Amino acid sequence: MAVYCIGDIHGCYDEFRHLLEEMAFNPADDELLLTGDIIGRGPKPLDTVRFIRDLGDRATFVLGNHDLNFLAIAYGFKEPKRKDLLQDLLSSPDLEDIAEWFSRAPLVFRHPRVPVCLVHAGIIPEWSIEDALAMSREVQETLRQPVTRSRFLQRMFADTPDRWDPELAGIDRIRFFVNVFTRIRLCRPDGSLDFKNKNSPEEAAQEGLRPWFELRKPASADSGTLVFGHWAALAGKCHIPGIKALDTGCVWGGRLTGWRCDTDTFYSVPSGYSIPLIKS
């Protein structure tokens, strides 16, 4: 059995299927771990969602910022934007079930057998993997319950608080967890988080900003690999041992990238691939 991790799909269904072919993915034996943003800005979100749902427990994804954006829209707390390209999802007869499916997804996932942990954007230096998993469970509980989910989704979009404080409570606490796991890229010298800058680490360094992964303690040999997406400007480059970056900007004209855990093998396909039409 092989376990494959795949970067942000963003509804690029054809490239996703092409990458699975390149990997020789076998749903009867293999597993997929997806870094989030499985929809948003790409052309075929409904096909993507239906395919992943049909894989059942052979596929696991963590929530990304675009997935949460969809939830806010689906539950009526935000108006869709044309650039989101979510209309086929929003008009689907399966919308209610799909929204519930997203609501049950974690923000951090550690594989029970393979030494891999998955998050969409990152984990701040102050938190261990165990901390992050516990905080992910807090968010999951919030999103699973209709009342707490509604309260949070109405107030989800904000850049504050921007610094960890164990005394945080209520909406501020859950929002900080969500912002870290789905939006973090760079940290300021004072330890606060910058949610605006999307540049490469080299460009951001000119403003005194550093990537979150450069500030984490070195991973121990038995702690496994931390896999993330979200940051297309990295182009999949992360020099920190034990951390893999898989977002290579497929939806922006780059590539869709995957990684096989046991062999440390990377796979990649270009944006723009289309599945050939089969004539009956």
PDB file of N, CA, C and O in Angstrom, residues 114-164:
ATOM      1  N   VAL A 114       1.492   5.812   8.961  1.00  0.00           N
ATOM      2  CA  VAL A 114       2.623   6.369   8.214  1.00  0.00           C
ATOM      3  C   VAL A 114       3.064   7.659   8.900  1.00  0.00           C
ATOM      4  O   VAL A 114       2.222   8.467   9.293  1.00  0.00           O
ATOM      5  N   PRO A 115       4.362   7.896   9.080  1.00  0.00           N
ATOM      6  CA  PRO A 115       4.829   9.084   9.804  1.00  0.00           C
ATOM      7  C   PRO A 115       4.701  10.366   8.993  1.00  0.00           C
ATOM      8  O   PRO A 115       5.687  10.972   8.563  1.00  0.00           O
ATOM      9  N   VAL A 116       3.463  10.788   8.804  1.00  0.00           N
ATOM     10  CA  VAL A 116       3.155  11.990   8.026  1.00  0.00           C
ATOM     11  C   VAL A 116       2.054  12.772   8.727  1.00  0.00           C
ATOM     12  O   VAL A 116       1.078  12.182   9.217  1.00  0.00           O
ATOM     13  N   CYS A 117       2.216  14.086   8.784  1.00  0.00           N
ATOM     14  CA  CYS A 117       1.185  14.981   9.309  1.00  0.00           C
ATOM     15  C   CYS A 117       0.876  16.014   8.242  1.00  0.00           C
ATOM     16  O   CYS A 117       1.783  16.542   7.588  1.00  0.00           O
ATOM     17  N   LEU A 118      -0.401  16.307   8.068  1.00  0.00           N
ATOM     18  CA  LEU A 118      -0.879  17.148   6.972  1.00  0.00           C
ATOM     19  C   LEU A 118      -1.545  18.403   7.522  1.00  0.00           C
ATOM     20  O   LEU A 118      -2.336  18.338   8.473  1.00  0.00           O
ATOM     21  N   VAL A 119      -1.231  19.563   6.922  1.00  0.00           N
ATOM     22  CA  VAL A 119      -1.905  20.822   7.245  1.00  0.00           C
ATOM     23  C   VAL A 119      -1.925  21.651   5.966  1.00  0.00           C
ATOM     24  O   VAL A 119      -1.055  21.488   5.107  1.00  0.00           O
ATOM     25  N   HIS A 120      -2.915  22.536   5.843  1.00  0.00           N
ATOM     26  CA  HIS A 120      -2.992  23.308   4.608  1.00  0.00           C
ATOM     27  C   HIS A 120      -1.889  24.357   4.520  1.00  0.00           C
ATOM     28  O   HIS A 120      -1.130  24.393   3.556  1.00  0.00           O
ATOM     29  N   ALA A 121      -1.802  25.236   5.524  1.00  0.00           N
ATOM     30  CA  ALA A 121      -0.879  26.365   5.440  1.00  0.00           C
ATOM     31  C   ALA A 121       0.351  26.207   6.322  1.00  0.00           C
ATOM     32  O   ALA A 121       1.470  26.467   5.868  1.00  0.00           O
ATOM     33  N   GLY A 122       0.167  25.825   7.582  1.00  0.00           N
ATOM     34  CA  GLY A 122       1.314  25.686   8.451  1.00  0.00           C
ATOM     35  C   GLY A 122       0.938  25.610   9.911  1.00  0.00           C
ATOM     36  O   GLY A 122      -0.244  25.590  10.277  1.00  0.00           O
ATOM     37  N   ILE A 123       1.963  25.582  10.757  1.00  0.00           N
ATOM     38  CA  ILE A 123       1.804  25.492  12.209  1.00  0.00           C
ATOM     39  C   ILE A 123       2.818  26.449  12.834  1.00  0.00           C
ATOM     40  O   ILE A 123       4.006  26.396  12.496  1.00  0.00           O
ATOM     41  N   ILE A 124       2.374  27.316  13.714  1.00  0.00           N
ATOM     42  CA  ILE A 124       3.284  28.300  14.296  1.00  0.00           C
ATOM     43  C   ILE A 124       4.349  27.620  15.156  1.00  0.00           C
ATOM     44  O   ILE A 124       4.141  26.508  15.667  1.00  0.00           O
ATOM     45  N   PRO A 125       5.502  28.276  15.326  1.00  0.00           N
ATOM     46  CA  PRO A 125       6.616  27.653  16.059  1.00  0.00           C
ATOM     47  C   PRO A 125       6.281  27.274  17.493  1.00  0.00           C
ATOM     48  O   PRO A 125       6.860  26.325  18.037  1.00  0.00           O
ATOM     49  N   GLU A 126       5.352  27.989  18.119  1.00  0.00           N
ATOM     50  CA  GLU A 126       5.029  27.724  19.526  1.00  0.00           C
ATOM     51  C   GLU A 126       4.305  26.407  19.744  1.00  0.00           C
ATOM     52  O   GLU A 126       4.253  25.913  20.876  1.00  0.00           O
ATOM     53  N   TRP A 127       3.745  25.818  18.689  1.00  0.00           N
ATOM     54  CA  TRP A 127       2.913  24.629  18.857  1.00  0.00           C
ATOM     55  C   TRP A 127       3.633  23.366  18.411  1.00  0.00           C
ATOM     56  O   TRP A 127       4.258  23.322  17.348  1.00  0.00           O
ATOM     57  N   SER A 128       3.488  22.338  19.205  1.00  0.00           N
ATOM     58  CA  SER A 128       3.914  21.013  18.779  1.00  0.00           C
ATOM     59  C   SER A 128       2.839  20.409  17.870  1.00  0.00           C
ATOM     60  O   SER A 128       1.728  20.954  17.743  1.00  0.00           O
ATOM     61  N   ILE A 129       3.162  19.294  17.256  1.00  0.00           N
ATOM     62  CA  ILE A 129       2.162  18.591  16.452  1.00  0.00           C
ATOM     63  C   ILE A 129       0.984  18.162  17.321  1.00  0.00           C
ATOM     64  O   ILE A 129      -0.181  18.256  16.913  1.00  0.00           O
ATOM     65  N   GLU A 130       1.277  17.712  18.544  1.00  0.00           N
ATOM     66  CA  GLU A 130       0.192  17.319  19.454  1.00  0.00           C
ATOM     67  C   GLU A 130      -0.705  18.518  19.769  1.00  0.00           C
ATOM     68  O   GLU A 130      -1.931  18.382  19.823  1.00  0.00           O
ATOM     69  N   ASP A 131      -0.095  19.689  20.002  1.00  0.00           N
ATOM     70  CA  ASP A 131      -0.896  20.899  20.216  1.00  0.00           C
ATOM     71  C   ASP A 131      -1.807  21.156  19.022  1.00  0.00           C
ATOM     72  O   ASP A 131      -3.006  21.433  19.177  1.00  0.00           O
ATOM     73  N   ALA A 132      -1.221  21.099  17.833  1.00  0.00           N
ATOM     74  CA  ALA A 132      -1.974  21.404  16.620  1.00  0.00           C
ATOM     75  C   ALA A 132      -3.135  20.439  16.421  1.00  0.00           C
ATOM     76  O   ALA A 132      -4.238  20.843  16.015  1.00  0.00           O
ATOM     77  N   LEU A 133      -2.918  19.167  16.698  1.00  0.00           N
ATOM     78  CA  LEU A 133      -3.992  18.187  16.558  1.00  0.00           C
ATOM     79  C   LEU A 133      -5.127  18.483  17.534  1.00  0.00           C
ATOM     80  O   LEU A 133      -6.313  18.385  17.174  1.00  0.00           O
ATOM     81  N   ALA A 134      -4.784  18.855  18.758  1.00  0.00           N
ATOM     82  CA  ALA A 134      -5.812  19.185  19.749  1.00  0.00           C
ATOM     83  C   ALA A 134      -6.598  20.420  19.312  1.00  0.00           C
ATOM     84  O   ALA A 134      -7.829  20.480  19.459  1.00  0.00           O
ATOM     85  N   MET A 135      -5.911  21.409  18.759  1.00  0.00           N
ATOM     86  CA  MET A 135      -6.584  22.627  18.314  1.00  0.00           C
ATOM     87  C   MET A 135      -7.444  22.368  17.082  1.00  0.00           C
ATOM     88  O   MET A 135      -8.527  22.944  16.925  1.00  0.00           O
ATOM     89  N   SER A 136      -6.969  21.488  16.214  1.00  0.00           N
ATOM     90  CA  SER A 136      -7.783  21.087  15.069  1.00  0.00           C
ATOM     91  C   SER A 136      -9.086  20.449  15.534  1.00  0.00           C
ATOM     92  O   SER A 136     -10.158  20.694  14.957  1.00  0.00           O
ATOM     93  N   ARG A 137      -9.020  19.647  16.585  1.00  0.00           N
ATOM     94  CA  ARG A 137     -10.235  19.008  17.101  1.00  0.00           C
ATOM     95  C   ARG A 137     -11.212  20.053  17.650  1.00  0.00           C
ATOM     96  O   ARG A 137     -12.430  19.885  17.524  1.00  0.00           O
ATOM     97  N   GLU A 138     -10.695  21.117  18.241  1.00  0.00           N
ATOM     98  CA  GLU A 138     -11.578  22.193  18.710  1.00  0.00           C
ATOM     99  C   GLU A 138     -12.334  22.822  17.547  1.00  0.00           C
ATOM    100  O   GLU A 138     -13.537  23.102  17.638  1.00  0.00           O
ATOM    101  N   VAL A 139     -11.622  23.063  16.454  1.00  0.00           N
ATOM    102  CA  VAL A 139     -12.271  23.649  15.284  1.00  0.00           C
ATOM    103  C   VAL A 139     -13.283  22.675  14.694  1.00  0.00           C
ATOM    104  O   VAL A 139     -14.407  23.065  14.324  1.00  0.00           O
ATOM    105  N   GLN A 140     -12.916  21.413  14.593  1.00  0.00           N
ATOM    106  CA  GLN A 140     -13.844  20.405  14.070  1.00  0.00           C
ATOM    107  C   GLN A 140     -15.141  20.380  14.865  1.00  0.00           C
ATOM    108  O   GLN A 140     -16.235  20.302  14.292  1.00  0.00           O
ATOM    109  N   GLU A 141     -15.028  20.421  16.180  1.00  0.00           N
ATOM    110  CA  GLU A 141     -16.225  20.406  17.010  1.00  0.00           C
ATOM    111  C   GLU A 141     -17.082  21.640  16.750  1.00  0.00           C
ATOM    112  O   GLU A 141     -18.312  21.560  16.712  1.00  0.00           O
ATOM    113  N   THR A 142     -16.450  22.768  16.546  1.00  0.00           N
ATOM    114  CA  THR A 142     -17.184  24.005  16.231  1.00  0.00           C
ATOM    115  C   THR A 142     -17.926  23.876  14.911  1.00  0.00           C
ATOM    116  O   THR A 142     -19.092  24.295  14.792  1.00  0.00           O
ATOM    117  N   LEU A 143     -17.284  23.311  13.905  1.00  0.00           N
ATOM    118  CA  LEU A 143     -17.882  23.224  12.574  1.00  0.00           C
ATOM    119  C   LEU A 143     -18.925  22.114  12.471  1.00  0.00           C
ATOM    120  O   LEU A 143     -19.803  22.168  11.604  1.00  0.00           O
ATOM    121  N   ARG A 144     -18.851  21.121  13.323  1.00  0.00           N
ATOM    122  CA  ARG A 144     -19.814  20.013  13.258  1.00  0.00           C
ATOM    123  C   ARG A 144     -21.184  20.397  13.813  1.00  0.00           C
ATOM    124  O   ARG A 144     -22.200  19.860  13.378  1.00  0.00           O
ATOM    125  N   GLN A 145     -21.220  21.308  14.766  1.00  0.00           N
ATOM    126  CA  GLN A 145     -22.472  21.677  15.419  1.00  0.00           C
ATOM    127  C   GLN A 145     -23.109  22.860  14.697  1.00  0.00           C
ATOM    128  O   GLN A 145     -22.472  23.908  14.560  1.00  0.00           O
ATOM    129  N   PRO A 146     -24.337  22.737  14.215  1.00  0.00           N
ATOM    130  CA  PRO A 146     -24.948  23.820  13.417  1.00  0.00           C
ATOM    131  C   PRO A 146     -24.921  25.186  14.101  1.00  0.00           C
ATOM    132  O   PRO A 146     -24.656  26.200  13.446  1.00  0.00           O
ATOM    133  N   VAL A 147     -25.177  25.241  15.396  1.00  0.00           N
ATOM    134  CA  VAL A 147     -25.231  26.540  16.078  1.00  0.00           C
ATOM    135  C   VAL A 147     -23.854  27.177  16.147  1.00  0.00           C
ATOM    136  O   VAL A 147     -23.668  28.343  15.773  1.00  0.00           O
ATOM    137  N   THR A 148     -22.857  26.442  16.627  1.00  0.00           N
ATOM    138  CA  THR A 148     -21.509  27.012  16.744  1.00  0.00           C
ATOM    139  C   THR A 148     -20.902  27.245  15.362  1.00  0.00           C
ATOM    140  O   THR A 148     -20.145  28.210  15.170  1.00  0.00           O
ATOM    141  N   ARG A 149     -21.229  26.392  14.399  1.00  0.00           N
ATOM    142  CA  ARG A 149     -20.744  26.602  13.035  1.00  0.00           C
ATOM    143  C   ARG A 149     -21.262  27.915  12.482  1.00  0.00           C
ATOM    144  O   ARG A 149     -20.497  28.705  11.903  1.00  0.00           O
ATOM    145  N   SER A 150     -22.543  28.180  12.647  1.00  0.00           N
ATOM    146  CA  SER A 150     -23.121  29.423  12.137  1.00  0.00           C
ATOM    147  C   SER A 150     -22.487  30.645  12.799  1.00  0.00           C
ATOM    148  O   SER A 150     -22.149  31.628  12.136  1.00  0.00           O
ATOM    149  N   ARG A 151     -22.316  30.578  14.108  1.00  0.00           N
ATOM    150  CA  ARG A 151     -21.706  31.704  14.818  1.00  0.00           C
ATOM    151  C   ARG A 151     -20.299  31.983  14.312  1.00  0.00           C
ATOM    152  O   ARG A 151     -19.902  33.138  14.140  1.00  0.00           O
ATOM    153  N   PHE A 152     -19.545  30.901  14.089  1.00  0.00           N
ATOM    154  CA  PHE A 152     -18.169  31.111  13.651  1.00  0.00           C
ATOM    155  C   PHE A 152     -18.092  31.597  12.210  1.00  0.00           C
ATOM    156  O   PHE A 152     -17.354  32.540  11.908  1.00  0.00           O
ATOM    157  N   LEU A 153     -18.821  30.959  11.299  1.00  0.00           N
ATOM    158  CA  LEU A 153     -18.721  31.329   9.895  1.00  0.00           C
ATOM    159  C   LEU A 153     -19.124  32.786   9.651  1.00  0.00           C
ATOM    160  O   LEU A 153     -18.598  33.437   8.749  1.00  0.00           O
ATOM    161  N   GLN A 154     -20.023  33.307  10.458  1.00  0.00           N
ATOM    162  CA  GLN A 154     -20.412  34.715  10.321  1.00  0.00           C
ATOM    163  C   GLN A 154     -19.277  35.666  10.687  1.00  0.00           C
ATOM    164  O   GLN A 154     -19.251  36.808  10.225  1.00  0.00           O
ATOM    165  N   ARG A 155     -18.329  35.202  11.512  1.00  0.00           N
ATOM    166  CA  ARG A 155     -17.270  36.077  12.013  1.00  0.00           C
ATOM    167  C   ARG A 155     -15.876  35.533  11.700  1.00  0.00           C
ATOM    168  O   ARG A 155     -14.893  35.922  12.320  1.00  0.00           O
ATOM    169  N   MET A 156     -15.803  34.679  10.713  1.00  0.00           N
ATOM    170  CA  MET A 156     -14.545  34.001  10.404  1.00  0.00           C
ATOM    171  C   MET A 156     -13.519  34.916   9.751  1.00  0.00           C
ATOM    172  O   MET A 156     -12.318  34.809  10.001  1.00  0.00           O
ATOM    173  N   PHE A 157     -13.960  35.834   8.911  1.00  0.00           N
ATOM    174  CA  PHE A 157     -13.034  36.585   8.070  1.00  0.00           C
ATOM    175  C   PHE A 157     -12.488  37.814   8.790  1.00  0.00           C
ATOM    176  O   PHE A 157     -13.099  38.881   8.803  1.00  0.00           O
ATOM    177  N   ALA A 158     -11.318  37.665   9.394  1.00  0.00           N
ATOM    178  CA  ALA A 158     -10.626  38.771  10.056  1.00  0.00           C
ATOM    179  C   ALA A 158      -9.176  38.353  10.275  1.00  0.00           C
ATOM    180  O   ALA A 158      -8.868  37.157  10.357  1.00  0.00           O
ATOM    181  N   ASP A 159      -8.287  39.330  10.367  1.00  0.00           N
ATOM    182  CA  ASP A 159      -6.867  39.062  10.562  1.00  0.00           C
ATOM    183  C   ASP A 159      -6.448  39.112  12.025  1.00  0.00           C
ATOM    184  O   ASP A 159      -5.255  39.035  12.333  1.00  0.00           O
ATOM    185  N   THR A 160      -7.406  39.263  12.902  1.00  0.00           N
ATOM    186  CA  THR A 160      -7.101  39.338  14.329  1.00  0.00           C
ATOM    187  C   THR A 160      -7.787  38.186  15.071  1.00  0.00           C
ATOM    188  O   THR A 160      -8.848  37.725  14.637  1.00  0.00           O
ATOM    189  N   PRO A 161      -7.176  37.750  16.174  1.00  0.00           N
ATOM    190  CA  PRO A 161      -5.858  38.143  16.687  1.00  0.00           C
ATOM    191  C   PRO A 161      -4.733  37.617  15.802  1.00  0.00           C
ATOM    192  O   PRO A 161      -4.918  36.639  15.076  1.00  0.00           O
ATOM    193  N   ASP A 162      -3.565  38.284  15.859  1.00  0.00           N
ATOM    194  CA  ASP A 162      -2.438  37.876  15.017  1.00  0.00           C
ATOM    195  C   ASP A 162      -1.270  37.314  15.828  1.00  0.00           C
ATOM    196  O   ASP A 162      -0.172  37.152  15.301  1.00  0.00           O
ATOM    197  N   ARG A 163      -1.523  37.026  17.113  1.00  0.00           N
ATOM    198  CA  ARG A 163      -0.479  36.484  17.969  1.00  0.00           C
ATOM    199  C   ARG A 163      -1.093  35.462  18.931  1.00  0.00           C
ATOM    200  O   ARG A 163      -2.190  35.667  19.441  1.00  0.00           O
ATOM    201  N   TRP A 164      -0.396  34.359  19.169  1.00  0.00           N
ATOM    202  CA  TRP A 164      -0.911  33.314  20.042  1.00  0.00           C
ATOM    203  C   TRP A 164      -0.888  33.755  21.495  1.00  0.00           C
ATOM    204  O   TRP A 164       0.081  34.308  21.994  1.00  0.00           O
TER     205      TRP A 164
END
